[in-house]
Amino acid sequence: MTRLVADDIRSIPSTIGLYDSELKKKTGSSLKEIAETAVGCPVGLFSPGDVLVAVIPVTAGFGKIEGFPEAVNAIVNHLGFNSFITVSPDVKGLTEAYDSAAQVIMLADDHIFAAVNLKNRKVIDNGHATAKGYIAALKSMAGNLEGEKALIIGAGQVGGKAAEYLADLQVRMAVYDPDRSREKNLAERIKGQYDIPVLSGLNLTDAMKDCKIIFDASPAKAIIRESDLGADTLIIAPGMPLGLEEKVSEKVISRTIHDPLQIGVATMLYDCLV
Ligand code: 2YG
């Protein structure tokens, strides 16, 4: 699990509007629409303005990340929810959230970033929601993916969930992780659960061959080179930092989906409300 740093998220509150319009241009859907479709939220199930969300800073472990509560709160607010950051962190913040009659609380330590719905008792993990939201964004951008080939880079929680969602869409895939046993386990698991081809044991360049989709859920830098990309390859990259070389990312920005928090936060919130 990659730990964000202040520089990754500092600009989110001031750019969330611009981010959303760019996402809409790229995928055809807004952040709210992507979150709604990702979780299958029936239209009109609730009105965001009626939902009070408390974001609670947490000092446990490595402590607070400067700007993290503010970034989460800005994304939730942008989606039209009634949200606030508790004055106190940790347990005191939890009691404040409860006393304020918040319906949902969002908080993260170094292990889990969760959305907890105090009404329906659903607990949604950011990692799982990030995979779900990014695949919804991919579907919105690319339409029917059946028979296409994808490479999953990173066989951790996000990459593993994404592999399942892609397999549900009948997408053939290759899996790559520097930890070869983790790579193999994921490949075997997907092959066992779905009857689609899953390649593993390849070097990265061979694994990327003929891929229409590169799903980068790894923390690796500059792992994807220009020579690895086809003219219409889609880069779906929840991993931080973006795994594209700088000079490449400008060229493929229109077919790259990447953000440090936005899609995962929007999806986890909707997921705990449906
Ligand atoms: O409350 C705070 O400020 C800190 N306790 C937050 C710590 C969050 C640690 N987790 C991460 O940085 C990421 N797993 C968050 C989600 C990243 C999604 N790409």
mmCIF file of C-alpha atoms and ligand atoms in Angstrom:
data_model
loop_
_atom_site.group_PDB
_atom_site.id
_atom_site.type_symbol
_atom_site.label_atom_id
_atom_site.label_comp_id
_atom_site.label_asym_id
_atom_site.label_seq_id
_atom_site.Cartn_x
_atom_site.Cartn_y
_atom_site.Cartn_z
ATOM 1 C CA MET A 1 0.000 0.000 0.000
ATOM 2 C CA THR A 2 1.578 3.265 -1.109
ATOM 3 C CA ARG A 3 1.550 6.067 1.447
ATOM 4 C CA LEU A 4 0.682 9.420 -0.110
ATOM 5 C CA VAL A 5 2.812 12.482 0.572
ATOM 6 C CA ALA A 6 1.601 16.077 0.946
ATOM 7 C CA ASP A 7 2.829 17.036 -2.538
ATOM 8 C CA ASP A 8 0.630 14.347 -4.127
ATOM 9 C CA ILE A 9 -2.584 15.870 -2.781
ATOM 10 C CA ARG A 10 -1.883 19.544 -1.954
ATOM 11 C CA SER A 11 -3.584 20.873 -5.085
ATOM 12 C CA ILE A 12 -6.750 18.737 -4.891
ATOM 13 C CA PRO A 13 -8.982 21.288 -3.084
ATOM 14 C CA SER A 14 -8.181 24.048 -5.577
ATOM 15 C CA THR A 15 -8.293 21.894 -8.733
ATOM 16 C CA ILE A 16 -11.138 19.430 -8.122
ATOM 17 C CA GLY A 17 -13.455 21.326 -10.504
ATOM 18 C CA LEU A 18 -10.881 21.380 -13.320
ATOM 19 C CA TYR A 19 -10.007 17.737 -12.614
ATOM 20 C CA ASP A 20 -13.676 16.761 -12.981
ATOM 21 C CA SER A 21 -14.179 18.591 -16.284
ATOM 22 C CA GLU A 22 -11.013 16.952 -17.662
ATOM 23 C CA LEU A 23 -12.241 13.539 -16.496
ATOM 24 C CA LYS A 24 -15.559 14.146 -18.238
ATOM 25 C CA LYS A 25 -13.744 15.108 -21.465
ATOM 26 C CA LYS A 26 -11.554 11.988 -21.284
ATOM 27 C CA THR A 27 -14.132 9.390 -20.262
ATOM 28 C CA GLY A 28 -17.499 10.946 -21.128
ATOM 29 C CA SER A 29 -18.487 10.709 -17.466
ATOM 30 C CA SER A 30 -18.124 13.014 -14.478
ATOM 31 C CA LEU A 31 -16.585 11.842 -11.212
ATOM 32 C CA LYS A 32 -20.082 11.453 -9.730
ATOM 33 C CA GLU A 33 -21.306 9.457 -12.752
ATOM 34 C CA ILE A 34 -18.272 7.168 -12.571
ATOM 35 C CA ALA A 35 -18.832 6.525 -8.862
ATOM 36 C CA GLU A 36 -22.572 5.936 -9.410
ATOM 37 C CA THR A 37 -22.037 3.442 -12.240
ATOM 38 C CA ALA A 38 -19.141 1.775 -10.432
ATOM 39 C CA VAL A 39 -21.407 0.816 -7.517
ATOM 40 C CA GLY A 40 -24.682 0.527 -9.480
ATOM 41 C CA CYS A 41 -26.298 3.372 -7.580
ATOM 42 C CA PRO A 42 -29.938 3.749 -8.674
ATOM 43 C CA VAL A 43 -30.687 7.335 -9.751
ATOM 44 C CA GLY A 44 -32.279 9.337 -6.932
ATOM 45 C CA LEU A 45 -31.506 6.779 -4.211
ATOM 46 C CA PHE A 46 -30.440 9.667 -1.986
ATOM 47 C CA SER A 47 -29.644 13.307 -2.380
ATOM 48 C CA PRO A 48 -26.007 13.998 -1.465
ATOM 49 C CA GLY A 49 -26.953 17.265 0.275
ATOM 50 C CA ASP A 50 -28.899 15.241 2.850
ATOM 51 C CA VAL A 51 -25.908 13.076 3.734
ATOM 52 C CA LEU A 52 -23.566 14.388 6.438
ATOM 53 C CA VAL A 53 -20.015 13.058 6.064
ATOM 54 C CA ALA A 54 -17.328 13.520 8.717
ATOM 55 C CA VAL A 55 -13.678 13.233 7.710
ATOM 56 C CA ILE A 56 -11.578 12.352 10.756
ATOM 57 C CA PRO A 57 -7.814 12.956 10.789
ATOM 58 C CA VAL A 58 -5.885 10.041 12.303
ATOM 59 C CA THR A 59 -2.500 10.440 14.035
ATOM 60 C CA ALA A 60 -1.778 6.716 14.476
ATOM 61 C CA GLY A 61 1.356 5.097 13.046
ATOM 62 C CA PHE A 62 3.250 7.455 10.740
ATOM 63 C CA GLY A 63 0.742 10.125 11.660
ATOM 64 C CA LYS A 64 -1.249 12.624 9.691
ATOM 65 C CA ILE A 65 -0.472 13.457 6.082
ATOM 66 C CA GLU A 66 -0.615 17.216 5.629
ATOM 67 C CA GLY A 67 -3.596 18.012 3.448
ATOM 68 C CA PHE A 68 -5.072 14.509 3.455
ATOM 69 C CA PRO A 69 -8.295 15.300 5.381
ATOM 70 C CA GLU A 70 -8.633 18.523 3.353
ATOM 71 C CA ALA A 71 -8.278 16.645 0.057
ATOM 72 C CA VAL A 72 -10.822 13.989 1.025
ATOM 73 C CA ASN A 73 -13.227 16.646 2.292
ATOM 74 C CA ALA A 74 -12.867 18.701 -0.911
ATOM 75 C CA ILE A 75 -13.668 15.681 -3.119
ATOM 76 C CA VAL A 76 -16.719 14.741 -1.012
ATOM 77 C CA ASN A 77 -17.921 18.328 -0.950
ATOM 78 C CA HIS A 78 -17.460 18.634 -4.718
ATOM 79 C CA LEU A 79 -19.813 15.656 -5.121
ATOM 80 C CA GLY A 80 -22.511 17.661 -3.337
ATOM 81 C CA PHE A 81 -22.349 16.002 0.070
ATOM 82 C CA ASN A 82 -22.545 17.847 3.341
ATOM 83 C CA SER A 83 -19.068 17.186 4.711
ATOM 84 C CA PHE A 84 -16.676 18.515 7.335
ATOM 85 C CA ILE A 85 -13.361 17.692 8.960
ATOM 86 C CA THR A 86 -13.574 17.058 12.692
ATOM 87 C CA VAL A 87 -11.719 19.554 14.869
ATOM 88 C CA SER A 88 -10.000 16.763 16.763
ATOM 89 C CA PRO A 89 -8.302 13.686 15.342
ATOM 90 C CA ASP A 90 -8.605 10.068 16.457
ATOM 91 C CA VAL A 91 -11.071 9.047 19.163
ATOM 92 C CA LYS A 92 -12.042 12.597 20.067
ATOM 93 C CA GLY A 93 -12.768 13.190 16.388
ATOM 94 C CA LEU A 94 -14.864 10.047 16.307
ATOM 95 C CA THR A 95 -17.021 11.266 19.201
ATOM 96 C CA GLU A 96 -17.330 14.676 17.519
ATOM 97 C CA ALA A 97 -18.479 13.016 14.299
ATOM 98 C CA TYR A 98 -20.992 10.930 16.221
ATOM 99 C CA ASP A 99 -22.290 13.927 18.188
ATOM 100 C CA SER A 100 -22.690 15.855 14.916
ATOM 101 C CA ALA A 101 -25.008 13.102 13.686
ATOM 102 C CA ALA A 102 -22.745 12.297 10.746
ATOM 103 C CA GLN A 103 -24.101 9.392 8.720
ATOM 104 C CA VAL A 104 -20.743 8.476 7.166
ATOM 105 C CA ILE A 105 -17.259 8.781 8.614
ATOM 106 C CA MET A 106 -14.099 8.590 6.487
ATOM 107 C CA LEU A 107 -10.730 7.989 8.103
ATOM 108 C CA ALA A 108 -7.379 6.385 7.338
ATOM 109 C CA ASP A 109 -4.488 4.944 9.273
ATOM 110 C CA ASP A 110 -1.413 3.439 7.616
ATOM 111 C CA HIS A 111 -3.225 0.192 6.857
ATOM 112 C CA ILE A 112 -6.780 1.004 5.847
ATOM 113 C CA PHE A 113 -8.607 4.013 4.422
ATOM 114 C CA ALA A 114 -12.280 3.333 5.159
ATOM 115 C CA ALA A 115 -15.714 4.817 4.644
ATOM 116 C CA VAL A 116 -18.025 3.693 7.462
ATOM 117 C CA ASN A 117 -21.769 4.159 7.098
ATOM 118 C CA LEU A 118 -23.155 4.417 10.665
ATOM 119 C CA LYS A 119 -26.705 3.858 9.394
ATOM 120 C CA ASN A 120 -26.444 0.710 7.241
ATOM 121 C CA ARG A 121 -23.185 -0.384 8.896
ATOM 122 C CA LYS A 122 -21.356 -0.835 5.577
ATOM 123 C CA VAL A 123 -17.551 -0.475 5.722
ATOM 124 C CA ILE A 124 -15.834 0.175 2.386
ATOM 125 C CA ASP A 125 -12.068 -0.025 1.854
ATOM 126 C CA ASN A 126 -10.431 2.529 -0.436
ATOM 127 C CA GLY A 127 -8.264 -0.086 -2.212
ATOM 128 C CA HIS A 128 -11.211 -2.175 -3.360
ATOM 129 C CA ALA A 129 -13.204 0.926 -4.292
ATOM 130 C CA THR A 130 -10.260 2.337 -6.267
ATOM 131 C CA ALA A 131 -10.159 -0.775 -8.475
ATOM 132 C CA LYS A 132 -13.938 -0.628 -8.946
ATOM 133 C CA GLY A 133 -13.943 3.078 -9.788
ATOM 134 C CA TYR A 134 -11.018 2.884 -12.207
ATOM 135 C CA ILE A 135 -12.622 -0.003 -14.116
ATOM 136 C CA ALA A 136 -15.871 1.995 -14.327
ATOM 137 C CA ALA A 137 -13.884 4.931 -15.734
ATOM 138 C CA LEU A 138 -12.215 2.592 -18.242
ATOM 139 C CA LYS A 139 -15.591 1.210 -19.347
ATOM 140 C CA SER A 140 -16.949 4.721 -19.768
ATOM 141 C CA MET A 141 -13.935 5.692 -21.856
ATOM 142 C CA ALA A 142 -13.525 2.531 -23.962
ATOM 143 C CA GLY A 143 -16.990 0.972 -24.240
ATOM 144 C CA ASN A 144 -17.037 -2.765 -24.948
ATOM 145 C CA LEU A 145 -13.746 -4.399 -23.964
ATOM 146 C CA GLU A 146 -14.599 -8.055 -24.677
ATOM 147 C CA GLY A 147 -11.669 -9.906 -26.204
ATOM 148 C CA GLU A 148 -9.243 -7.035 -25.656
ATOM 149 C CA LYS A 149 -5.931 -7.713 -23.898
ATOM 150 C CA ALA A 150 -4.880 -6.036 -20.656
ATOM 151 C CA LEU A 151 -1.711 -6.019 -18.612
ATOM 152 C CA ILE A 152 -2.055 -5.712 -14.838
ATOM 153 C CA ILE A 153 1.084 -4.277 -13.273
ATOM 154 C CA GLY A 154 1.081 -4.891 -9.524
ATOM 155 C CA ALA A 155 -0.638 -7.969 -8.056
ATOM 156 C CA GLY A 156 -1.556 -6.298 -4.761
ATOM 157 C CA GLN A 157 -5.026 -5.409 -3.464
ATOM 158 C CA VAL A 158 -5.925 -2.929 -6.237
ATOM 159 C CA GLY A 159 -4.359 -4.924 -9.088
ATOM 160 C CA GLY A 160 -5.917 -8.144 -7.813
ATOM 161 C CA LYS A 161 -9.414 -6.652 -7.667
ATOM 162 C CA ALA A 162 -8.978 -5.010 -11.082
ATOM 163 C CA ALA A 163 -8.012 -8.395 -12.564
ATOM 164 C CA GLU A 164 -11.314 -9.828 -11.320
ATOM 165 C CA TYR A 165 -13.316 -6.921 -12.775
ATOM 166 C CA LEU A 166 -11.499 -7.198 -16.118
ATOM 167 C CA ALA A 167 -12.065 -10.959 -16.173
ATOM 168 C CA ASP A 168 -15.786 -10.286 -15.621
ATOM 169 C CA LEU A 169 -15.592 -8.188 -18.806
ATOM 170 C CA GLN A 170 -14.042 -11.129 -20.701
ATOM 171 C CA VAL A 171 -10.731 -9.260 -21.080
ATOM 172 C CA ARG A 172 -7.701 -11.499 -21.687
ATOM 173 C CA MET A 173 -4.793 -10.517 -19.520
ATOM 174 C CA ALA A 174 -1.182 -10.772 -18.469
ATOM 175 C CA VAL A 175 -0.076 -10.142 -14.900
ATOM 176 C CA TYR A 176 3.260 -8.667 -13.906
ATOM 177 C CA ASP A 177 4.677 -8.102 -10.425
ATOM 178 C CA PRO A 178 8.355 -7.952 -9.441
ATOM 179 C CA ASP A 179 7.314 -10.376 -6.688
ATOM 180 C CA ARG A 180 6.940 -13.358 -8.995
ATOM 181 C CA SER A 181 5.146 -15.564 -6.476
ATOM 182 C CA ARG A 182 2.507 -12.878 -5.925
ATOM 183 C CA GLU A 183 2.212 -12.567 -9.711
ATOM 184 C CA LYS A 184 1.778 -16.317 -10.122
ATOM 185 C CA ASN A 185 -0.784 -16.552 -7.305
ATOM 186 C CA LEU A 186 -2.944 -13.894 -8.905
ATOM 187 C CA ALA A 187 -2.665 -15.483 -12.368
ATOM 188 C CA GLU A 188 -3.635 -18.902 -10.985
ATOM 189 C CA ARG A 189 -6.524 -17.444 -8.987
ATOM 190 C CA ILE A 190 -8.002 -15.630 -11.988
ATOM 191 C CA LYS A 191 -7.516 -18.684 -14.259
ATOM 192 C CA GLY A 192 -9.255 -20.788 -11.626
ATOM 193 C CA GLN A 193 -12.214 -18.449 -11.199
ATOM 194 C CA TYR A 194 -12.718 -17.409 -14.840
ATOM 195 C CA ASP A 195 -12.054 -19.331 -18.046
ATOM 196 C CA ILE A 196 -9.957 -16.691 -19.736
ATOM 197 C CA PRO A 197 -6.248 -16.806 -20.672
ATOM 198 C CA VAL A 198 -3.990 -15.236 -18.017
ATOM 199 C CA LEU A 199 -0.310 -14.961 -18.873
ATOM 200 C CA SER A 200 2.436 -14.654 -16.254
ATOM 201 C CA GLY A 201 6.166 -15.220 -15.968
ATOM 202 C CA LEU A 202 6.847 -12.751 -18.786
ATOM 203 C CA ASN A 203 9.249 -9.839 -18.736
ATOM 204 C CA LEU A 204 7.511 -6.479 -18.760
ATOM 205 C CA THR A 205 8.115 -5.730 -22.433
ATOM 206 C CA ASP A 206 6.676 -9.061 -23.588
ATOM 207 C CA ALA A 207 3.783 -8.706 -21.135
ATOM 208 C CA MET A 208 2.873 -5.328 -22.673
ATOM 209 C CA LYS A 209 2.810 -6.626 -26.267
ATOM 210 C CA ASP A 210 -0.556 -6.069 -28.021
ATOM 211 C CA CYS A 211 -2.156 -4.712 -24.848
ATOM 212 C CA LYS A 212 -5.049 -2.348 -25.425
ATOM 213 C CA ILE A 213 -5.127 -1.657 -21.667
ATOM 214 C CA ILE A 214 -2.295 -1.195 -19.217
ATOM 215 C CA PHE A 215 -3.662 -1.185 -15.668
ATOM 216 C CA ASP A 216 -0.812 0.119 -13.520
ATOM 217 C CA ALA A 217 -1.504 -0.494 -9.834
ATOM 218 C CA SER A 218 2.174 -0.374 -8.859
ATOM 219 C CA PRO A 219 4.256 2.305 -7.100
ATOM 220 C CA ALA A 220 7.006 1.930 -9.731
ATOM 221 C CA LYS A 221 8.334 5.062 -11.475
ATOM 222 C CA ALA A 222 8.800 5.202 -15.279
ATOM 223 C CA ILE A 223 7.877 1.549 -15.706
ATOM 224 C CA ILE A 224 5.996 2.173 -18.965
ATOM 225 C CA ARG A 225 8.081 3.350 -21.907
ATOM 226 C CA GLU A 226 6.930 4.926 -25.164
ATOM 227 C CA SER A 227 8.029 1.834 -27.113
ATOM 228 C CA ASP A 228 5.681 -0.279 -24.994
ATOM 229 C CA LEU A 229 2.591 1.654 -26.072
ATOM 230 C CA GLY A 230 0.385 1.166 -29.119
ATOM 231 C CA ALA A 231 -1.338 4.118 -30.845
ATOM 232 C CA ASP A 232 -4.515 3.546 -28.835
ATOM 233 C CA THR A 233 -3.274 1.876 -25.661
ATOM 234 C CA LEU A 234 -5.267 3.039 -22.617
ATOM 235 C CA ILE A 235 -3.299 3.700 -19.424
ATOM 236 C CA ILE A 236 -5.459 3.125 -16.379
ATOM 237 C CA ALA A 237 -3.144 3.961 -13.497
ATOM 238 C CA PRO A 238 -4.268 4.206 -9.857
ATOM 239 C CA GLY A 239 -0.659 3.526 -8.809
ATOM 240 C CA MET A 240 1.288 6.430 -7.289
ATOM 241 C CA PRO A 241 3.412 7.906 -8.771
ATOM 242 C CA LEU A 242 2.231 7.604 -12.402
ATOM 243 C CA GLY A 243 4.396 4.898 -13.976
ATOM 244 C CA LEU A 244 4.919 6.744 -17.290
ATOM 245 C CA GLU A 245 8.116 8.515 -18.248
ATOM 246 C CA GLU A 246 7.540 12.290 -18.135
ATOM 247 C CA LYS A 247 7.990 12.838 -21.882
ATOM 248 C CA VAL A 248 5.499 10.076 -22.651
ATOM 249 C CA SER A 249 2.763 11.148 -20.272
ATOM 250 C CA GLU A 250 2.170 14.443 -22.123
ATOM 251 C CA LYS A 251 1.596 12.519 -25.380
ATOM 252 C CA VAL A 252 -0.860 9.998 -23.953
ATOM 253 C CA ILE A 253 -2.610 12.177 -21.339
ATOM 254 C CA SER A 254 -5.909 12.008 -23.292
ATOM 255 C CA ARG A 255 -6.000 8.233 -22.837
ATOM 256 C CA THR A 256 -4.522 8.106 -19.325
ATOM 257 C CA ILE A 257 -6.636 7.893 -16.189
ATOM 258 C CA HIS A 258 -4.599 8.687 -13.082
ATOM 259 C CA ASP A 259 -5.216 10.546 -9.822
ATOM 260 C CA PRO A 260 -3.955 10.235 -6.237
ATOM 261 C CA LEU A 261 -7.380 10.059 -4.522
ATOM 262 C CA GLN A 262 -10.365 11.368 -6.476
ATOM 263 C CA ILE A 263 -11.827 8.245 -8.127
ATOM 264 C CA GLY A 264 -11.189 6.026 -5.090
ATOM 265 C CA VAL A 265 -12.743 8.491 -2.628
ATOM 266 C CA ALA A 266 -15.817 9.104 -4.806
ATOM 267 C CA THR A 267 -16.376 5.369 -5.335
ATOM 268 C CA MET A 268 -15.879 4.347 -1.704
ATOM 269 C CA LEU A 269 -18.373 6.955 -0.551
ATOM 270 C CA TYR A 270 -21.050 5.869 -3.021
ATOM 271 C CA ASP A 271 -20.300 2.217 -2.272
ATOM 272 C CA CYS A 272 -21.052 2.652 1.437
ATOM 273 C CA LEU A 273 -24.333 4.423 0.622
ATOM 274 C CA VAL A 274 -25.947 1.962 -1.831
HETATM 275 O O1 2YG B 1 -5.348 11.054 8.718
HETATM 276 C C1 2YG B 1 -4.265 11.231 8.130
HETATM 277 O O2 2YG B 1 -3.877 12.347 7.670
HETATM 278 C C2 2YG B 1 -3.371 10.022 7.902
HETATM 279 N N1 2YG B 1 -3.504 9.060 9.002
HETATM 280 C C3 2YG B 1 -3.761 9.403 6.530
HETATM 281 C C4 2YG B 1 -2.851 8.211 6.205
HETATM 282 C C5 2YG B 1 -3.236 7.609 4.854
HETATM 283 C C6 2YG B 1 -2.259 6.482 4.498
HETATM 284 N N2 2YG B 1 -2.716 5.822 3.268
HETATM 285 C C7 2YG B 1 -2.385 6.338 2.064
HETATM 286 O O3 2YG B 1 -1.640 7.295 1.931
HETATM 287 C C8 2YG B 1 -3.056 5.733 0.860
HETATM 288 N N3 2YG B 1 -3.258 4.307 1.027
HETATM 289 C C9 2YG B 1 -4.396 6.436 0.690
HETATM 290 C C10 2YG B 1 -5.148 6.049 -0.536
HETATM 291 C C11 2YG B 1 -4.331 6.216 -1.807
HETATM 292 C C12 2YG B 1 -5.172 5.882 -3.024
HETATM 293 N N4 2YG B 1 -4.381 5.856 -4.232
#
